[in-house]
Coordinates of C-alpha atoms and ligand atoms in Angstrom, one line a residue:
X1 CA 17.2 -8.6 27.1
X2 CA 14.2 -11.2 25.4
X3 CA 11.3 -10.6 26.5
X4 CA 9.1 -14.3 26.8
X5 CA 7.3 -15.1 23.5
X6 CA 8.7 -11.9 21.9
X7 CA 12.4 -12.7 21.8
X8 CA 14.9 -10.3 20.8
X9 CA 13.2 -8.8 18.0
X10 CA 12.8 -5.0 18.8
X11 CA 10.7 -3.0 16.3
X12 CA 12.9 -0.5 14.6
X13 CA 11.9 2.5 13.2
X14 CA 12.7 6.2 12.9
X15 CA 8.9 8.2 13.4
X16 CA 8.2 11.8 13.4
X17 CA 5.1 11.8 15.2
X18 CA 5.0 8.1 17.0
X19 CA 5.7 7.1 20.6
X20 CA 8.1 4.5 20.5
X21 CA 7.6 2.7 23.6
X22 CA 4.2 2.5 23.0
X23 CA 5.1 1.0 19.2
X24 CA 7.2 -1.1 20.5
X25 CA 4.8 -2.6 23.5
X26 CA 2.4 -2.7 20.7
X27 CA 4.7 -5.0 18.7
X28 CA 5.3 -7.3 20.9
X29 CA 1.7 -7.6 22.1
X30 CA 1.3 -8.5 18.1
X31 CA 4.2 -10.6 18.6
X32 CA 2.9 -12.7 21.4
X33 CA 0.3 -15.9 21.3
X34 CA 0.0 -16.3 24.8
X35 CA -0.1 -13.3 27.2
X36 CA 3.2 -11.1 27.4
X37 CA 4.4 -10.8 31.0
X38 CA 4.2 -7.2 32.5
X39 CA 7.2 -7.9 34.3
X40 CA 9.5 -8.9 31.6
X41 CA 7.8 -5.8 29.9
X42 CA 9.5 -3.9 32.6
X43 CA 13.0 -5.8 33.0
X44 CA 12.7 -4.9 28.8
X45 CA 12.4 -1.0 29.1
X46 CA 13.9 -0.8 32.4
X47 CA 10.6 0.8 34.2
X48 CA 8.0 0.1 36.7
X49 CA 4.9 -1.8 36.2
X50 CA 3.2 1.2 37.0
X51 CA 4.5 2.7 33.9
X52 CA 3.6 0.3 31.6
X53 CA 0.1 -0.4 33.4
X54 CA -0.3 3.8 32.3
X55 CA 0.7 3.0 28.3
X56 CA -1.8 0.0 28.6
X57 CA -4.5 1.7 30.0
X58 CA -3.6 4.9 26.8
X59 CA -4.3 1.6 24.3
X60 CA -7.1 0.8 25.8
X61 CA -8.6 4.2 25.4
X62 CA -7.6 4.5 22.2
X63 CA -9.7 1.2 21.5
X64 CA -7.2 -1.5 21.6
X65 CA -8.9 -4.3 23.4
X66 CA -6.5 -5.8 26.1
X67 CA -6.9 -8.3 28.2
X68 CA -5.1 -8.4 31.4
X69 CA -4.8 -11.4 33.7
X70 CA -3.3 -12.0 37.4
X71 CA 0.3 -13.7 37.4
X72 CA -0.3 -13.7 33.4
X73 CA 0.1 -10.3 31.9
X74 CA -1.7 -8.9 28.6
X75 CA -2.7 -9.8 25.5
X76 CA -4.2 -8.1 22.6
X77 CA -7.7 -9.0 22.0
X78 CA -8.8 -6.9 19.0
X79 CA -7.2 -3.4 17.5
X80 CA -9.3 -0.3 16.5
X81 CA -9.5 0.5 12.4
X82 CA -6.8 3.4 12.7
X83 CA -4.1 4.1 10.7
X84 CA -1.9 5.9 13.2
X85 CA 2.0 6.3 13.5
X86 CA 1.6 3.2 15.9
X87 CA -0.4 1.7 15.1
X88 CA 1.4 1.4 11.4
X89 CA 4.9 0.8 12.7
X90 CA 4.2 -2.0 15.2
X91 CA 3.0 -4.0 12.7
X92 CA 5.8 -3.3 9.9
X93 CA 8.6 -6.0 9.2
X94 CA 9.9 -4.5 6.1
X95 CA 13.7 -3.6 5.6
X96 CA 13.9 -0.1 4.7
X97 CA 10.0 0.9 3.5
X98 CA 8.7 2.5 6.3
X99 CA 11.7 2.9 8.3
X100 CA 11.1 6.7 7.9
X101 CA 7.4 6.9 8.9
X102 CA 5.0 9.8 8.3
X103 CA 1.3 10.0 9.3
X104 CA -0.8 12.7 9.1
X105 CA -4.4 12.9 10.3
X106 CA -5.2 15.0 7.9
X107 CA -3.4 16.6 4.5
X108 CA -3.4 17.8 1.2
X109 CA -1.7 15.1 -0.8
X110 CA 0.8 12.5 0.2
X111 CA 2.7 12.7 -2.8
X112 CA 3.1 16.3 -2.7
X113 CA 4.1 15.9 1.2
X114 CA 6.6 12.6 0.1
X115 CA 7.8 15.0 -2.9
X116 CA 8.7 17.7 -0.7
X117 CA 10.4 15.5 2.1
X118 CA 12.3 14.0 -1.1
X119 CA 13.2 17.8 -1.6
X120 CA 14.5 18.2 1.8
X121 CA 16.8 14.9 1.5
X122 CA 14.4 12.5 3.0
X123 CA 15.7 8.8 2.7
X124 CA 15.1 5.6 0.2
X125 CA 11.7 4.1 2.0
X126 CA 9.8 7.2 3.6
X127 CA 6.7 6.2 3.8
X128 CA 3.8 8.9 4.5
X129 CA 0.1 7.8 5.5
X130 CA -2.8 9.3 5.9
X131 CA -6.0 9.5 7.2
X132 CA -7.8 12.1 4.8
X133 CA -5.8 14.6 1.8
X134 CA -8.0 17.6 1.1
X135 CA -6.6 17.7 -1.8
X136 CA -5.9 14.4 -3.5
X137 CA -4.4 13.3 -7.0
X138 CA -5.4 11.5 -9.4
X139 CA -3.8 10.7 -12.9
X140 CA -3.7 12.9 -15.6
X141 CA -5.0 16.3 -13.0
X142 CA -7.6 14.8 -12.1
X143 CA -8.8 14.7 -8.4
X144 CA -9.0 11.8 -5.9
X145 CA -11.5 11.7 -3.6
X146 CA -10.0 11.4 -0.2
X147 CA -12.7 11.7 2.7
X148 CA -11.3 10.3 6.3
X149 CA -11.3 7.4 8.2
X150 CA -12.8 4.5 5.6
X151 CA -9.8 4.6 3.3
X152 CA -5.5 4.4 3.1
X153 CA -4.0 7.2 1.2
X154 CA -0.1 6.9 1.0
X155 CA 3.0 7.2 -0.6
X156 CA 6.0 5.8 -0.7
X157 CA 9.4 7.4 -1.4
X158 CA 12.2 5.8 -3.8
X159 CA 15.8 6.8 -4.7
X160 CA 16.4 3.5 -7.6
X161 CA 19.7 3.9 -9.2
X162 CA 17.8 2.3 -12.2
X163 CA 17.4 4.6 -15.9
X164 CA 14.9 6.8 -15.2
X165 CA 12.9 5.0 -18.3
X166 CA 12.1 2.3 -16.0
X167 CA 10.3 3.7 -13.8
X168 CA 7.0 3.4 -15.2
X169 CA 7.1 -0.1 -14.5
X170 CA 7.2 0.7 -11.2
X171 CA 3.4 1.3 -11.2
X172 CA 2.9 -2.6 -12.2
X173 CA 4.7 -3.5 -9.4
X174 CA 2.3 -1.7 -6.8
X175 CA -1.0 -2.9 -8.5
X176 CA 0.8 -6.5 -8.2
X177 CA 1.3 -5.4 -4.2
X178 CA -2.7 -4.3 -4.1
X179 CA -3.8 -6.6 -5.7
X180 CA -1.9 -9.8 -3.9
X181 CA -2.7 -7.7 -0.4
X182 CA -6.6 -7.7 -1.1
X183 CA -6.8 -11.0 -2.5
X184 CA -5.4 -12.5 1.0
X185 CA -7.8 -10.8 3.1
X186 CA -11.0 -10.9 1.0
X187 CA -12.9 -13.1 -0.8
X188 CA -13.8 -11.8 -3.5
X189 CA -11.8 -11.8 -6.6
X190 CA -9.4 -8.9 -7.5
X191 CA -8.1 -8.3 -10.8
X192 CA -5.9 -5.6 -12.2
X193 CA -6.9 -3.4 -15.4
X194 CA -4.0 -2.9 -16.9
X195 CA -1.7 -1.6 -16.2
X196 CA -2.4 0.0 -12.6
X197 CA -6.0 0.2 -11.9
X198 CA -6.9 -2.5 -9.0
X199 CA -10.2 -4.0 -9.7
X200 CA -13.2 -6.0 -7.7
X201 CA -16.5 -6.8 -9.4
X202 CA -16.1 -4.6 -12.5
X203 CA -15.2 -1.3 -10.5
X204 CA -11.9 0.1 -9.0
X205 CA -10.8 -0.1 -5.4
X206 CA -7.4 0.6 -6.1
X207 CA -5.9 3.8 -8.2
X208 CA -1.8 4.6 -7.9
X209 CA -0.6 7.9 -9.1
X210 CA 3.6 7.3 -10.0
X211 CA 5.7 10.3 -9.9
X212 CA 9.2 11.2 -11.0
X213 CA 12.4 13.7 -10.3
X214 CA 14.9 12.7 -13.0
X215 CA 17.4 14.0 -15.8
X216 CA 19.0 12.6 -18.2
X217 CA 20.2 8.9 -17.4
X218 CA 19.3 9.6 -13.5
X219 CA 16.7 9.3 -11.1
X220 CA 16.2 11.7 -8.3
X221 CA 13.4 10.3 -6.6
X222 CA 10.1 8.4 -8.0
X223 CA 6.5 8.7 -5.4
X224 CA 4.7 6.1 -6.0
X225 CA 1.0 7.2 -4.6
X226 CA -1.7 4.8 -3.7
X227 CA -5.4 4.8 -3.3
X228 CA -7.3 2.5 -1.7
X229 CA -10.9 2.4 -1.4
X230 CA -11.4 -0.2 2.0
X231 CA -14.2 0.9 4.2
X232 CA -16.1 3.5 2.2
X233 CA -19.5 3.5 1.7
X234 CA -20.4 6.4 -0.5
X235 CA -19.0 7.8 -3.5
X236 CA -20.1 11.4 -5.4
X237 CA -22.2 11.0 -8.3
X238 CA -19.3 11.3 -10.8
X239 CA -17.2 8.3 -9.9
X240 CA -20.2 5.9 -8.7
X241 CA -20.8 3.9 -12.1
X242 CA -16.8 3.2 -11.4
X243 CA -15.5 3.3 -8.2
X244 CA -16.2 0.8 -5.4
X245 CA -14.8 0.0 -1.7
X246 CA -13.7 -3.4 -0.7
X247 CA -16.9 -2.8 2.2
X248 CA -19.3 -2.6 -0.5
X249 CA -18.1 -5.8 -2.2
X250 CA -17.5 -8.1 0.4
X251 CA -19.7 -6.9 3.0
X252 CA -16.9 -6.8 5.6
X253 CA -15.0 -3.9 7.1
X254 CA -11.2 -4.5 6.9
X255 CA -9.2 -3.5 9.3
X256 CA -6.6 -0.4 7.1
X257 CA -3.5 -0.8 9.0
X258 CA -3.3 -4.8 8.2
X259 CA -4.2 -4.1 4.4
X260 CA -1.3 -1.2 4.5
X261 CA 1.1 -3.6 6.0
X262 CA 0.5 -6.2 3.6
X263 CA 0.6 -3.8 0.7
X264 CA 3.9 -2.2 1.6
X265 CA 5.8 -5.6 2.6
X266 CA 4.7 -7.0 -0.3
X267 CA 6.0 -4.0 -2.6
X268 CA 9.5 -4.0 -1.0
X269 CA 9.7 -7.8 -1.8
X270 CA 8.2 -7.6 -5.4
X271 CA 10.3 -3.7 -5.6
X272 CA 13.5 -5.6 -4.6
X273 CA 12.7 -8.9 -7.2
X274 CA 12.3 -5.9 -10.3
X275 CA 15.6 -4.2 -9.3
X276 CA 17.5 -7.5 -9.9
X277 CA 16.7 -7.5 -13.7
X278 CA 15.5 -3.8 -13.3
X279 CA 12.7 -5.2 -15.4
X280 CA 9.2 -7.2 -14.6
X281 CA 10.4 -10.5 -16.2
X282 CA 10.3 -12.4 -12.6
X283 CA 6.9 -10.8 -11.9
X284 CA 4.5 -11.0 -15.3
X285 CA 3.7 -14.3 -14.2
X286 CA 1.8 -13.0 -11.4
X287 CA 0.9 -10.2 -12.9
X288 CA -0.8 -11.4 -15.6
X289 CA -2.7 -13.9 -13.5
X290 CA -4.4 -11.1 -12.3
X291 CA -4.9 -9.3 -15.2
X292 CA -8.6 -8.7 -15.8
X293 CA -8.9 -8.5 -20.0
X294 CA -5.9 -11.3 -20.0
X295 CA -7.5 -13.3 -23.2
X296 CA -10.2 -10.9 -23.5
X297 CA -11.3 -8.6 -26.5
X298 CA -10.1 -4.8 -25.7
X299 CA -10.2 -2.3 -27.4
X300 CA -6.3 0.5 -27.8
X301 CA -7.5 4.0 -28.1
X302 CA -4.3 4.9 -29.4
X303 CA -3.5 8.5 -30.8
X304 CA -2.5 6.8 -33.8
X305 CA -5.7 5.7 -34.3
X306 CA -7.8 2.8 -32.7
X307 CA -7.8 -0.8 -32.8
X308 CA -9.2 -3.7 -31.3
X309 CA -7.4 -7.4 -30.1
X310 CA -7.1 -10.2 -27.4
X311 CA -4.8 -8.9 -24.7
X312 CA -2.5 -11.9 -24.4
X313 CA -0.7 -10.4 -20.9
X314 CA 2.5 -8.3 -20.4
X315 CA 5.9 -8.1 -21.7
X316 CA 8.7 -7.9 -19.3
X317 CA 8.6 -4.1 -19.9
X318 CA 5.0 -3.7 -19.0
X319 CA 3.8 -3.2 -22.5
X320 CA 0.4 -4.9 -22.7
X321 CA 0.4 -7.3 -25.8
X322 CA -2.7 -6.9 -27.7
X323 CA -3.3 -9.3 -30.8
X324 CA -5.3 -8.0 -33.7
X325 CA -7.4 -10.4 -35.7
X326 CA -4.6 -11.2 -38.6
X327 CA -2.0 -12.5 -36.0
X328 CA 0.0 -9.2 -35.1
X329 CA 0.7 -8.4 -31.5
X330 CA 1.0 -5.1 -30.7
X331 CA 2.9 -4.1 -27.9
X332 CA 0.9 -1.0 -25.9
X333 CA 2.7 0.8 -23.9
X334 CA 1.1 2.7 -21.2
X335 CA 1.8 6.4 -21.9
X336 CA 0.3 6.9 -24.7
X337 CA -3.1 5.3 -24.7
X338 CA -6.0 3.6 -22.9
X339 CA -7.5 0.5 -23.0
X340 CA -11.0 -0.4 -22.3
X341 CA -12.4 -4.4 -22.3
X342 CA -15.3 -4.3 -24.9
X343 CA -18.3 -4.0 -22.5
X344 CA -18.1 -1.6 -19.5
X345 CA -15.6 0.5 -17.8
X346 CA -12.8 -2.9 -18.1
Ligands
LIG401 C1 -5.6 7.3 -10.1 O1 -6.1 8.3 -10.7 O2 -6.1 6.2 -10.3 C2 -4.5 7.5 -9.2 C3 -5.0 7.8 -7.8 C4 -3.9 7.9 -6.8 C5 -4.4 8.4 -5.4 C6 -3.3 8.4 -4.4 S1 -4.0 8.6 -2.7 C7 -2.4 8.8 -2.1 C8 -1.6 9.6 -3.1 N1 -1.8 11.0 -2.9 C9 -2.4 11.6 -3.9 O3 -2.7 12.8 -3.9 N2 -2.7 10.7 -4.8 C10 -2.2 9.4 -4.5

């Protein structure tokens, strides 16, 4: 059965805690130009108008903005800033990411909660959102702050058949997603620090935490966490020189489920790109034109002892290539040090 405008195109998706019918009718109101027929709604589900007026009238009070015309039927005016089950699936095109969709109102981490569903056997693509983590993660133990409603905090499941080496790269290819995902909705500029931080205006918007279950030669699962500061307005006193929200920079609030959707279909296309050469040789291109010290002086606070150099971009490892004033370029990898630009926290 095709509904008009819609066609046969059926969202479909395996959710936990989402109403299907109401995904679905939300699709296809996202899916439609014109206004979608309430009658061809109900030849589609096989129910009576009444029943689909009742899911209308459950949008509208959840602040979708529906219009409704005689002899017409509906169309979706304007969508409330929520990151629900719904309103997350109706929009997703993907292939497998998100297929298996988690959202929580509230939690303590979605890496822990995407590390125990990886535990429990939970499939390549689980994708778990939410809306506040009381107890979020940053890199090296330290803590991300995760108050609700202004930001998206989610993470995404993996079972890659690739050396369990590789994986690091991994992080690269989200800050690529991030970054390409912000730079289509804002205008300001976005860069990436290297290699995962996502950057706007000298301070972060963006951290990803990248986690791994492997042995020897074989990857379990890898969690690949993400932070996004979108409509947040205030951060504690220890992160404010750093931190910043795409709100503050741009003046305008962004809408969370559109920026999640563009972040995870962009991941499974750039994810599915490295797993051809199971390396970032297709992607440092766009990488590096995003890369924020890319011909600038930075300076490798390496274990080893420091130096300072032109980063010059990325290998197809991820490495960042550094070259030091007699001509050497030394490849950095990521584990083992940090790299600041010259002035300022990049
Ligand atoms: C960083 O330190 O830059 C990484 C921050 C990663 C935060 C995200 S929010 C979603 C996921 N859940 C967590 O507990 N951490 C990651």
């Amino acid at each position: 059965m095709e509904v008009k405008g819609y066609g046969s195109k059926r969202v479909n998706v395996k959710t936990e805690n989402g109403d299907l019918m109401k995904i679905e009718i939300l699709a296809m109101l996202r899916n439609t130009e014109t206004y979608l027929s309430g009658q061809e709604i109900c030849n589609y589900f096989g129910v009576s108008r009444t029943a689909i007026w009742k899911h209308m009238n459950a949008l509208k009070e959840e602040g979708y903005e529906i219009e409704t015309l005689k002899n017409k039927g509906y169309k979706l005016v304007s969508c409330p800033d929520t990151l629900s089950n719904d309103e997350i699936s109706s929009r997703l095109h993907t292939k497998y990411i998100g297929k298996n969709l988690v959202y929580h109102e509230e939690t303590d981490s979605t890496n822990i909660d995407a590390k125990r569903m990886a535990e429990e056997g939970a499939p390549h693509g689980t994708l778990i959102v939410a809306n506040m983590q009381r107890t979020g993660r940053g890199r090296r133990g330290r803590e991300w702050q995760s108050p609700a409603g202004e930001a998206v905090y989610m993470s995404i499941l993996l079972r890659p058949s690739f050396d369990p080496d590789k994986a690091s790269m991994l992080t690269l290819v989200m800050a690529l997603s991030v970054g390409k995902a912000i730079k289509s909705m804002c205008q300001e500029p976005i860069s990436i620090k290297w290699p995962n931080d996502v950057i706007m205006n000298g301070k972060k918007v963006c951290g990803i935490l990248t986690e791994m279950n492997a042995e020897t030669g074989y990857i379990h699962y890898v969690v690949i966490g993400v932070g996004i500061n979108v409509n947040t307005t205030q951060f504690q006193d220890d992160i404010e020189g750093i931190a910043t929200s795409l709100f503050l920079e741009t003046g305008n609030k962004v809408i969370r489920a559109e920026l999640a959707e563009k972040i995870i279909t962009n991941f499974e296309l750039y994810y599915d790109i490295f797993c051809e050469t199971e390396d970032l040789s297709k992607l440092q291109q766009e990488y590096c034109a995003l890369l924020i010290t890319k011909d600038c002086a930075v300076k490798v606070m390496d274990p080893k002892g420091d130096f300072q150099g032109i980063a010059r971009g990325i290998n197809e490892v991820g490495e960042l290539l550094v070259e030091k004033e007699d001509g050497e370029v030394v490849k950095v990898y990521s584990g083992e040090v940090s790299v600041r630009g010259l002035y300022g926290y990049v």
